[in-house]
CSV table of N, CA and C in Angstrom, one decimal:
chain,number,residue,atom,x,y,z
A,1,MET,N,112.1,139.6,109.6
A,1,MET,CA,111.8,138.0,109.9
A,1,MET,C,111.3,137.5,110.8
A,2,GLU,N,111.4,138.1,112.1
A,2,GLU,CA,110.3,137.7,113.1
A,2,GLU,C,108.8,137.6,112.8
A,3,VAL,N,108.2,138.3,112.2
A,3,VAL,CA,106.7,138.4,111.5
A,3,VAL,C,107.0,136.9,110.6
A,4,VAL,N,107.9,136.8,109.8
A,4,VAL,CA,108.2,135.9,108.9
A,4,VAL,C,107.8,134.3,109.1
A,5,GLU,N,108.6,134.3,110.5
A,5,GLU,CA,108.7,133.3,111.3
A,5,GLU,C,107.4,132.8,112.0
A,6,MET,N,106.7,133.7,112.7
A,6,MET,CA,105.4,133.6,113.2
A,6,MET,C,104.5,132.9,112.4
A,7,VAL,N,104.5,133.8,111.1
A,7,VAL,CA,103.4,133.2,110.2
A,7,VAL,C,103.7,131.8,110.0
A,8,LEU,N,105.2,131.7,109.6
A,8,LEU,CA,105.3,130.3,108.6
A,8,LEU,C,105.2,129.2,109.8
A,9,VAL,N,105.8,129.4,111.0
A,9,VAL,CA,106.0,128.2,112.3
A,9,VAL,C,104.5,128.7,112.7
A,10,GLY,N,103.8,129.6,113.2
A,10,GLY,CA,102.7,129.7,113.9
A,10,GLY,C,101.7,129.2,113.0
A,11,LYS,N,101.4,129.7,112.2
A,11,LYS,CA,100.0,129.4,111.3
A,11,LYS,C,100.0,128.6,110.1
A,12,VAL,N,101.1,128.7,109.2
A,12,VAL,CA,101.0,127.9,107.8
A,12,VAL,C,101.3,126.3,108.4
A,13,ASN,N,102.8,125.9,109.2
A,13,ASN,CA,102.8,125.2,109.8
A,13,ASN,C,101.7,124.1,110.1
A,14,LYS,N,100.7,125.0,111.4
A,14,LYS,CA,100.0,124.6,112.2
A,14,LYS,C,99.0,124.0,111.1
A,15,ASN,N,98.4,124.5,110.3
A,15,ASN,CA,97.4,124.5,109.2
A,15,ASN,C,97.5,123.2,108.6
A,16,LEU,N,99.0,123.3,107.9
A,16,LEU,CA,99.5,122.3,107.2
A,16,LEU,C,99.1,120.7,107.9
A,17,VAL,N,100.1,120.9,108.8
A,17,VAL,CA,99.9,119.4,109.8
A,17,VAL,C,98.4,118.9,110.1
A,18,SER,N,97.6,119.9,110.5
A,18,SER,CA,96.3,119.4,110.6
A,18,SER,C,95.5,118.9,109.5
A,19,LEU,N,95.8,119.5,108.4
A,19,LEU,CA,94.9,119.2,107.2
A,19,LEU,C,96.0,117.7,106.9
A,20,ILE,N,96.9,117.4,107.1
A,20,ILE,CA,97.5,116.1,107.0
A,20,ILE,C,96.5,115.2,107.9
A,21,ASN,N,96.5,115.2,109.0
A,21,ASN,CA,96.0,114.7,110.0
A,21,ASN,C,94.9,114.7,109.4
A,22,LEU,N,94.1,115.7,109.2
A,22,LEU,CA,92.5,115.3,108.8
A,22,LEU,C,92.3,114.7,108.0
A,23,ALA,N,93.0,114.4,106.8
A,23,ALA,CA,92.8,113.6,105.5
A,23,ALA,C,93.4,112.0,106.1
A,24,GLY,N,94.0,111.6,107.2
A,24,GLY,CA,94.3,110.2,107.6
A,24,GLY,C,95.8,110.3,107.9
A,25,GLY,N,96.7,111.1,107.1
A,25,GLY,CA,97.8,110.9,107.7
A,25,GLY,C,98.3,111.2,109.4
A,26,THR,N,99.6,111.2,109.5
A,26,THR,CA,100.2,111.4,110.7
A,26,THR,C,101.5,112.4,110.5
A,27,ALA,N,101.2,113.4,110.9
A,27,ALA,CA,102.2,114.7,110.4
A,27,ALA,C,102.5,115.5,111.9
A,28,VAL,N,103.7,115.8,112.0
A,28,VAL,CA,104.0,116.6,113.1
A,28,VAL,C,104.8,117.6,112.9
A,29,GLY,N,104.3,119.0,113.0
A,29,GLY,CA,105.1,120.3,112.4
A,29,GLY,C,106.5,120.6,113.1
A,30,LEU,N,107.5,120.9,112.3
A,30,LEU,CA,108.9,120.8,112.9
A,30,LEU,C,109.6,122.4,111.8
A,31,CYS,N,110.0,123.0,112.7
A,31,CYS,CA,110.7,124.0,111.8
A,31,CYS,C,112.1,123.9,112.5
A,32,GLY,N,113.1,124.5,112.0
A,32,GLY,CA,114.4,124.9,111.6
A,32,GLY,C,115.3,124.5,113.0
A,33,LYS,N,114.4,125.7,113.9
A,33,LYS,CA,115.0,126.0,115.2
A,33,LYS,C,114.6,124.5,116.3
A,34,ASP,N,113.8,123.9,116.3
A,34,ASP,CA,113.2,122.8,116.9
A,34,ASP,C,114.2,121.7,116.9
A,35,ALA,N,114.9,121.5,118.3
A,35,ALA,CA,116.1,120.8,118.4
A,35,ALA,C,117.0,121.0,117.5
A,36,ARG,N,117.1,122.1,117.0
A,36,ARG,CA,118.3,122.8,115.9
A,36,ARG,C,118.7,121.5,115.1
A,37,LEU,N,117.1,121.2,114.6
A,37,LEU,CA,117.6,120.6,113.3
A,37,LEU,C,118.4,121.0,112.2
A,38,ILE,N,117.9,122.3,111.7
A,38,ILE,CA,118.4,123.0,110.6
A,38,ILE,C,119.2,124.1,111.3
A,39,THR,N,120.4,124.6,111.2
A,39,THR,CA,121.2,125.5,111.2
A,39,THR,C,121.8,126.3,110.2
A,40,ALA,N,121.8,127.3,109.8
A,40,ALA,CA,122.0,128.2,109.0
A,40,ALA,C,123.5,129.2,109.4
A,41,ARG,N,123.7,129.9,107.9
A,41,ARG,CA,124.6,130.9,108.1
A,41,ARG,C,124.5,131.7,106.7
A,42,PRO,N,124.4,133.0,107.4
A,42,PRO,CA,124.4,134.0,106.1
A,42,PRO,C,124.6,133.6,104.7
A,43,SER,N,123.5,133.9,103.8
A,43,SER,CA,124.4,133.9,102.3
A,43,SER,C,125.7,134.7,101.7
A,44,PRO,N,126.3,134.4,100.8
A,44,PRO,CA,127.3,135.3,100.4
A,44,PRO,C,126.7,136.4,100.0
A,45,ASN,N,125.3,136.7,99.5
A,45,ASN,CA,124.9,137.9,98.9
A,45,ASN,C,123.4,138.8,100.7
A,46,ALA,N,123.8,138.4,101.7
A,46,ALA,CA,123.0,138.5,102.6
A,46,ALA,C,122.6,139.8,102.8
A,47,ALA,N,124.0,141.0,102.4
A,47,ALA,CA,123.5,142.3,102.5
A,47,ALA,C,122.9,142.8,101.4
A,48,ALA,N,122.4,142.1,100.3
A,48,ALA,CA,121.6,142.5,99.5
A,48,ALA,C,120.3,141.8,99.5
A,49,LEU,N,120.1,140.8,100.1
A,49,LEU,CA,119.3,139.9,100.2
A,49,LEU,C,118.0,140.0,101.7
A,50,GLY,N,119.1,140.5,102.6
A,50,GLY,CA,118.3,140.4,103.9
A,50,GLY,C,118.8,139.2,104.4
A,51,PHE,N,117.5,138.8,105.1
A,51,PHE,CA,117.9,137.1,105.8
A,51,PHE,C,117.8,136.2,105.4
A,52,VAL,N,118.4,136.0,104.1
A,52,VAL,CA,118.9,135.0,103.4
A,52,VAL,C,120.1,133.9,103.7
A,53,GLY,N,119.9,132.6,104.0
A,53,GLY,CA,120.8,131.9,104.7
A,53,GLY,C,120.8,130.8,104.2
A,54,GLU,N,122.1,129.8,104.3
A,54,GLU,CA,122.6,128.4,103.8
A,54,GLU,C,122.6,127.3,104.9
A,55,VAL,N,122.4,126.3,105.0
A,55,VAL,CA,122.2,125.3,105.8
A,55,VAL,C,123.8,125.2,105.9
A,56,ALA,N,123.9,125.1,107.6
A,56,ALA,CA,125.2,125.1,107.9
A,56,ALA,C,125.9,124.5,109.0
A,57,ARG,N,125.6,124.9,110.2
A,57,ARG,CA,126.1,124.4,111.4
A,57,ARG,C,124.7,124.8,112.3
A,58,VAL,N,125.2,124.0,113.5
A,58,VAL,CA,124.3,124.5,114.7
A,58,VAL,C,124.3,125.8,115.8
A,59,ASP,N,123.3,126.6,115.7
A,59,ASP,CA,123.4,127.9,116.2
A,59,ASP,C,121.8,128.1,116.2
A,60,ALA,N,121.6,129.6,116.9
A,60,ALA,CA,120.1,129.8,116.9
A,60,ALA,C,119.1,130.7,116.2
A,61,THR,N,120.1,131.4,115.5
A,61,THR,CA,119.8,132.5,114.5
A,61,THR,C,119.1,132.0,113.7
A,62,ALA,N,117.8,132.9,113.4
A,62,ALA,CA,116.9,132.4,112.3
A,62,ALA,C,117.4,133.1,110.8
A,63,TYR,N,117.2,132.6,110.0
A,63,TYR,CA,117.8,132.7,108.5
A,63,TYR,C,116.6,132.3,107.8
A,64,ASN,N,116.1,132.7,106.4
A,64,ASN,CA,115.1,132.4,105.3
A,64,ASN,C,116.0,131.2,104.6
A,65,ILE,N,116.2,129.9,104.8
A,65,ILE,CA,116.8,129.4,104.0
A,65,ILE,C,115.5,128.5,103.1
A,66,ASN,N,115.8,128.3,101.9
A,66,ASN,CA,115.0,127.9,100.6
A,66,ASN,C,114.9,126.4,101.2
A,67,ALA,N,113.3,126.0,101.0
A,67,ALA,CA,113.1,124.8,101.6
A,67,ALA,C,113.3,123.7,100.7
A,68,ASP,N,113.9,123.8,99.4
A,68,ASP,CA,114.1,122.5,99.0
A,68,ASP,C,115.3,122.5,99.3
A,69,THR,N,116.2,123.5,99.6
A,69,THR,CA,117.7,123.1,100.0
A,69,THR,C,117.8,122.3,101.2
A,70,ALA,N,116.9,122.8,102.2
A,70,ALA,CA,116.5,122.3,103.3
A,70,ALA,C,116.5,120.9,103.4
A,71,ALA,N,115.4,120.5,102.3
A,71,ALA,CA,115.2,119.2,102.3
A,71,ALA,C,115.9,118.2,101.8
A,72,GLY,N,116.7,118.7,100.9
A,72,GLY,CA,117.9,118.0,100.6
A,72,GLY,C,118.9,117.6,101.4
A,73,GLU,N,119.4,118.9,101.9
A,73,GLU,CA,120.3,118.4,103.1
A,73,GLU,C,119.6,117.6,104.2
A,74,ILE,N,118.4,117.6,104.4
A,74,ILE,CA,118.1,116.5,105.5
A,74,ILE,C,118.0,115.3,104.8
A,75,ALA,N,117.5,114.9,103.7
A,75,ALA,CA,117.3,113.9,102.9
A,75,ALA,C,118.9,113.2,102.8
A,76,ALA,N,120.1,113.8,102.6
A,76,ALA,CA,121.3,113.4,102.7
A,76,ALA,C,121.4,113.1,104.1
A,77,ALA,N,121.4,114.1,105.0
A,77,ALA,CA,122.1,113.7,106.4
A,77,ALA,C,120.9,112.3,107.0
A,78,VAL,N,119.9,112.0,106.4
A,78,VAL,CA,119.2,111.1,107.1
A,78,VAL,C,119.8,109.5,106.0
A,79,GLY,N,120.2,109.7,105.1
A,79,GLY,CA,120.5,108.7,104.2
A,79,GLY,C,119.3,108.1,103.2
A,80,ALA,N,118.7,109.3,103.0
A,80,ALA,CA,117.5,109.1,102.2
A,80,ALA,C,117.7,108.1,100.5
A,81,GLU,N,116.7,107.2,100.3
A,81,GLU,CA,116.8,106.9,99.4
A,81,GLU,C,116.6,107.8,98.1
A,82,LYS,N,115.6,108.5,98.2
A,82,LYS,CA,114.8,109.4,97.1
A,82,LYS,C,114.3,110.7,97.9
A,83,LEU,N,114.8,111.6,97.2
A,83,LEU,CA,114.5,113.2,97.5
A,83,LEU,C,113.2,113.6,96.4
A,84,LEU,N,112.2,114.1,97.2
A,84,LEU,CA,110.9,114.4,96.2
A,84,LEU,C,110.9,116.2,96.8
A,85,LEU,N,110.6,116.9,95.5
A,85,LEU,CA,110.4,118.5,95.6
A,85,LEU,C,109.1,118.1,94.9
A,86,LEU,N,108.3,119.0,95.5
A,86,LEU,CA,106.9,119.0,95.0
A,86,LEU,C,107.0,120.5,94.4
A,87,THR,N,106.2,121.2,93.5
A,87,THR,CA,106.2,122.3,92.5
A,87,THR,C,105.0,122.7,91.8
A,88,ASP,N,104.7,123.5,91.3
A,88,ASP,CA,103.7,123.8,90.7
A,88,ASP,C,103.6,123.7,89.1
A,89,VAL,N,104.7,123.1,88.5
A,89,VAL,CA,104.8,122.6,87.6
A,89,VAL,C,105.1,120.8,87.3
A,90,SER,N,105.1,120.2,85.8
A,90,SER,CA,105.0,119.1,86.0
A,90,SER,C,106.3,118.3,86.1
A,91,GLY,N,107.6,119.1,86.0
A,91,GLY,CA,109.0,118.8,86.4
A,91,GLY,C,109.7,119.8,85.5
A,92,ILE,N,111.0,119.0,85.1
A,92,ILE,CA,112.1,120.0,84.3
A,92,ILE,C,111.4,119.9,82.6
A,93,LEU,N,111.4,120.8,82.3
A,93,LEU,CA,110.7,121.0,80.6
A,93,LEU,C,112.1,121.1,79.8
A,94,ALA,N,111.8,120.4,78.7
A,94,ALA,CA,112.8,120.5,77.9
A,94,ALA,C,112.7,122.0,77.0
A,95,ASP,N,111.3,122.1,77.2
A,95,ASP,CA,111.2,123.6,76.5
A,95,ASP,C,109.9,124.3,77.4
A,96,ARG,N,110.6,125.3,78.0
A,96,ARG,CA,109.9,126.0,79.3
A,96,ARG,C,108.5,126.5,78.9
A,97,ASN,N,108.7,126.5,77.4
A,97,ASN,CA,107.0,127.3,76.8
A,97,ASN,C,106.0,126.2,76.6
A,98,ASP,N,106.6,124.8,76.7
A,98,ASP,CA,105.7,123.5,76.3
A,98,ASP,C,105.6,122.8,77.4
A,99,PRO,N,104.6,123.1,77.9
A,99,PRO,CA,104.3,122.0,79.2
A,99,PRO,C,104.4,120.3,79.0
A,100,GLY,N,104.0,120.2,77.3
A,100,GLY,CA,104.1,118.6,77.3
A,100,GLY,C,105.6,118.1,77.0
A,101,SER,N,106.5,119.0,77.3
A,101,SER,CA,107.8,118.7,76.9
A,101,SER,C,108.7,117.9,78.0
A,102,LEU,N,107.9,117.6,79.3
A,102,LEU,CA,108.4,117.1,80.2
A,102,LEU,C,109.6,116.0,80.1
A,103,VAL,N,110.5,116.2,80.5
A,103,VAL,CA,112.0,115.5,80.8
A,103,VAL,C,111.7,114.3,81.8
A,104,LYS,N,111.5,113.2,81.5
A,104,LYS,CA,110.9,112.0,82.7
A,104,LYS,C,112.1,111.8,83.4
A,105,GLU,N,113.3,111.6,82.8
A,105,GLU,CA,114.4,111.0,83.5
A,105,GLU,C,115.8,111.9,83.0
A,106,ILE,N,116.6,112.1,83.9
A,106,ILE,CA,117.8,112.7,83.3
A,106,ILE,C,119.0,112.8,84.1
A,107,ASP,N,120.0,112.3,84.0
A,107,ASP,CA,121.2,112.2,84.9
A,107,ASP,C,122.1,113.8,85.3
A,108,ILE,N,123.0,114.0,86.2
A,108,ILE,CA,123.0,114.9,86.8
A,108,ILE,C,124.3,115.9,85.7
A,109,SER,N,124.9,115.1,84.9
A,109,SER,CA,125.4,115.9,83.8
A,109,SER,C,124.7,116.3,82.6
A,110,GLY,N,123.6,115.6,82.3
A,110,GLY,CA,122.2,116.2,81.6
A,110,GLY,C,121.7,117.5,82.1
A,111,VAL,N,121.3,117.3,83.2
A,111,VAL,CA,120.7,118.4,83.7
A,111,VAL,C,121.4,119.7,84.1
A,112,ARG,N,123.1,119.6,84.4
A,112,ARG,CA,124.0,120.8,84.2
A,112,ARG,C,123.7,121.2,83.2
A,113,GLN,N,123.9,120.5,81.9
A,113,GLN,CA,124.1,121.2,80.5
A,113,GLN,C,122.9,121.6,80.1
A,114,MET,N,121.5,121.4,80.5
A,114,MET,CA,120.5,122.0,80.7
A,114,MET,C,120.4,123.6,81.1
A,115,VAL,N,121.2,123.4,82.4
A,115,VAL,CA,120.9,125.0,83.0
A,115,VAL,C,122.1,125.9,82.4
A,116,SER,N,122.8,124.9,82.1
A,116,SER,CA,124.1,125.9,81.0
A,116,SER,C,123.6,126.3,79.6
A,117,ASP,N,122.6,125.8,79.4
A,117,ASP,CA,122.5,126.1,78.1
A,117,ASP,C,121.1,127.0,77.8
A,118,GLY,N,120.7,126.8,79.1
A,118,GLY,CA,119.1,128.2,79.5
A,118,GLY,C,118.3,127.5,79.3
A,119,GLN,N,117.8,126.3,79.1
A,119,GLN,CA,116.8,125.5,79.2
A,119,GLN,C,116.1,125.4,80.3
A,120,VAL,N,116.7,125.5,81.4
A,120,VAL,CA,116.4,125.3,83.2
A,120,VAL,C,116.8,126.6,83.4
A,121,ALA,N,115.9,127.3,83.8
A,121,ALA,CA,116.1,129.1,84.4
A,121,ALA,C,115.1,129.1,85.2
A,122,GLY,N,115.4,130.6,86.3
A,122,GLY,CA,114.4,130.5,87.4
A,122,GLY,C,114.3,129.9,88.3
A,123,GLY,N,112.9,130.1,88.7
A,123,GLY,CA,112.9,129.2,90.1
A,123,GLY,C,113.6,127.7,90.0
A,124,MET,N,113.6,127.4,89.0
A,124,MET,CA,113.8,125.8,88.8
A,124,MET,C,115.4,125.2,89.0
A,125,ILE,N,116.0,126.4,88.9
A,125,ILE,CA,117.7,126.6,89.3
A,125,ILE,C,117.6,126.2,90.6
A,126,PRO,N,117.4,126.7,91.4
A,126,PRO,CA,117.8,126.3,92.7
A,126,PRO,C,117.3,124.4,93.2
A,127,LYS,N,115.8,124.3,92.8
A,127,LYS,CA,115.5,122.9,92.8
A,127,LYS,C,116.7,122.1,92.1
A,128,VAL,N,117.1,122.2,90.8
A,128,VAL,CA,118.1,121.3,90.5
A,128,VAL,C,119.1,121.2,91.0
A,129,GLU,N,119.8,122.1,91.5
A,129,GLU,CA,121.3,122.8,92.1
A,129,GLU,C,120.9,121.7,93.8
A,130,CYS,N,119.7,121.7,94.3
A,130,CYS,CA,119.7,120.9,95.7
A,130,CYS,C,119.4,119.5,95.3
A,131,CYS,N,118.9,119.4,94.2
A,131,CYS,CA,118.5,117.8,93.9
A,131,CYS,C,120.2,117.5,93.8
A,132,VAL,N,120.9,117.7,92.7
A,132,VAL,CA,122.3,117.6,92.1
A,132,VAL,C,123.4,117.3,93.8
A,133,ARG,N,123.0,118.4,94.5
A,133,ARG,CA,123.9,118.6,95.3
A,133,ARG,C,123.5,116.8,96.6
A,134,ALA,N,122.2,116.7,96.8
A,134,ALA,CA,121.7,115.5,97.5
A,134,ALA,C,122.2,114.5,97.1
A,135,LEU,N,122.0,114.7,95.3
A,135,LEU,CA,122.5,113.0,95.0
A,135,LEU,C,124.5,112.9,95.1
A,136,ALA,N,125.0,113.6,95.0
A,136,ALA,CA,126.2,114.0,95.3
A,136,ALA,C,126.5,113.5,96.9
A,137,GLN,N,125.9,113.8,97.9
A,137,GLN,CA,126.0,113.7,99.2
A,137,GLN,C,125.4,112.2,99.6
A,138,GLY,N,124.6,111.0,98.6
A,138,GLY,CA,124.7,109.9,98.5
A,138,GLY,C,122.8,109.5,98.5
A,139,VAL,N,122.2,110.4,98.2
A,139,VAL,CA,121.1,110.3,98.0
A,139,VAL,C,120.9,109.6,96.6
A,140,HIS,N,119.8,108.4,96.4
A,140,HIS,CA,120.2,107.4,95.3
A,140,HIS,C,119.4,108.7,93.7
A,141,THR,N,118.2,109.0,94.2
A,141,THR,CA,117.7,110.0,93.0
A,141,THR,C,116.4,110.9,93.9
A,142,ALA,N,116.5,111.9,92.8
A,142,ALA,CA,115.5,113.3,93.5
A,142,ALA,C,114.5,113.6,92.1
A,143,SER,N,113.5,113.6,92.6
A,143,SER,CA,112.5,114.0,91.6
A,143,SER,C,112.2,115.3,92.2
A,144,ILE,N,111.3,115.6,91.1
A,144,ILE,CA,110.9,117.2,90.9
A,144,ILE,C,109.1,116.9,90.5
A,145,ILE,N,108.1,117.1,91.1
A,145,ILE,CA,106.9,116.9,90.4
A,145,ILE,C,106.2,117.6,90.9
A,146,ASP,N,104.9,117.8,90.3
A,146,ASP,CA,103.9,118.8,90.5
A,146,ASP,C,103.0,118.4,91.5
A,147,GLY,N,102.9,119.1,92.6
A,147,GLY,CA,102.2,119.1,93.7
A,147,GLY,C,100.6,119.1,93.4
A,148,ARG,N,100.2,119.6,92.5
A,148,ARG,CA,99.0,119.9,92.3
A,148,ARG,C,98.3,118.7,91.8
A,149,VAL,N,99.1,117.6,91.2
A,149,VAL,CA,98.1,116.9,90.7
A,149,VAL,C,97.8,115.5,91.8
A,150,PRO,N,96.7,115.1,91.6
A,150,PRO,CA,96.5,114.2,92.9
A,150,PRO,C,97.2,112.9,93.1
A,151,HIS,N,97.6,112.7,94.2
A,151,HIS,CA,97.8,111.3,94.3
A,151,HIS,C,99.6,111.7,93.8
A,152,SER,N,100.0,112.7,93.7
A,152,SER,CA,101.4,112.8,92.8
A,152,SER,C,102.6,112.0,93.7
A,153,LEU,N,102.5,112.2,94.9
A,153,LEU,CA,103.7,111.8,95.7
A,153,LEU,C,103.8,110.0,95.6
A,154,LEU,N,102.2,109.5,95.6
A,154,LEU,CA,102.0,108.1,95.4
A,154,LEU,C,102.1,107.6,94.3
A,155,LEU,N,101.9,108.4,93.0
A,155,LEU,CA,102.4,107.9,91.8
A,155,LEU,C,104.0,108.0,91.5
A,156,GLU,N,104.5,109.0,92.3
A,156,GLU,CA,106.2,108.8,92.1
A,156,GLU,C,106.4,107.6,93.2
A,157,ILE,N,106.2,107.4,94.1
A,157,ILE,CA,106.8,106.5,94.6
A,157,ILE,C,106.6,105.2,94.6
A,158,LEU,N,105.0,104.8,93.9
A,158,LEU,CA,104.8,103.5,93.5
A,158,LEU,C,104.4,103.0,92.3
A,159,THR,N,104.8,103.7,91.8
A,159,THR,CA,104.9,103.5,90.0
A,159,THR,C,105.9,103.5,89.6
A,160,ASP,N,106.3,102.6,88.2
A,160,ASP,CA,107.5,103.0,87.6
A,160,ASP,C,107.6,104.0,86.9
A,161,GLU,N,106.3,104.6,86.4
A,161,GLU,CA,106.2,106.0,85.6
A,161,GLU,C,106.4,106.9,86.1
A,162,GLY,N,106.0,107.4,87.5
A,162,GLY,CA,106.6,108.6,88.2
A,162,GLY,C,105.1,109.8,87.5
A,163,THR,N,105.7,110.9,88.1
A,163,THR,CA,104.6,111.8,87.7
A,163,THR,C,105.3,112.8,87.3
A,164,GLY,N,106.8,113.1,87.3
A,164,GLY,CA,107.6,114.1,87.2
A,164,GLY,C,109.0,113.8,86.6
A,165,THR,N,110.3,114.7,87.0
A,165,THR,CA,111.3,114.1,86.2
A,165,THR,C,112.2,113.8,87.5
A,166,MET,N,112.8,112.8,87.2
A,166,MET,CA,113.6,112.1,88.2
A,166,MET,C,115.0,112.2,87.5
A,167,ILE,N,116.0,112.6,88.5
A,167,ILE,CA,117.4,113.0,88.0
A,167,ILE,C,117.9,111.8,89.3
A,168,THR,N,118.9,111.6,87.9
A,168,THR,CA,119.8,110.4,88.8
A,168,THR,C,121.5,110.5,89.0
A,169,GLY,N,122.3,110.1,89.6
A,169,GLY,CA,123.3,110.5,89.9
A,169,GLY,C,124.2,109.7,88.5
């Protein structure tokens, strides 16, 4: 865990912040330990998974928390209007084998049904679960978008069409 933390906080975080700042943005790098921003507890499967945890309360123990889950909890805590999760697919697909089957908008019950039916699977499940949890805690909308698409954040925020899948309450 110590090496993972050193690489993510000391190298990846700093490089990402530097690239954002060089591109004209204003970024500050934080990790969950900074100012006790995020606290964790061991996951119920911790014995099998190692240092995998869930957002919980304030303490200084380091756990590997899913970044999407952390983003959802932060969005809810700060009263965000919208949660945006970036990934390497266009969003939720009606057919996982058809990249052209993007679901543009869906509500909580619809996305839960897609998970239940097996249409949403694998790494998309934690993203969907975090969106549903954020919505339940007061975030108005949550979107899963392809971060590889140029200007995907701006397109999602500033256009009516967006770029990925928007989940609503």
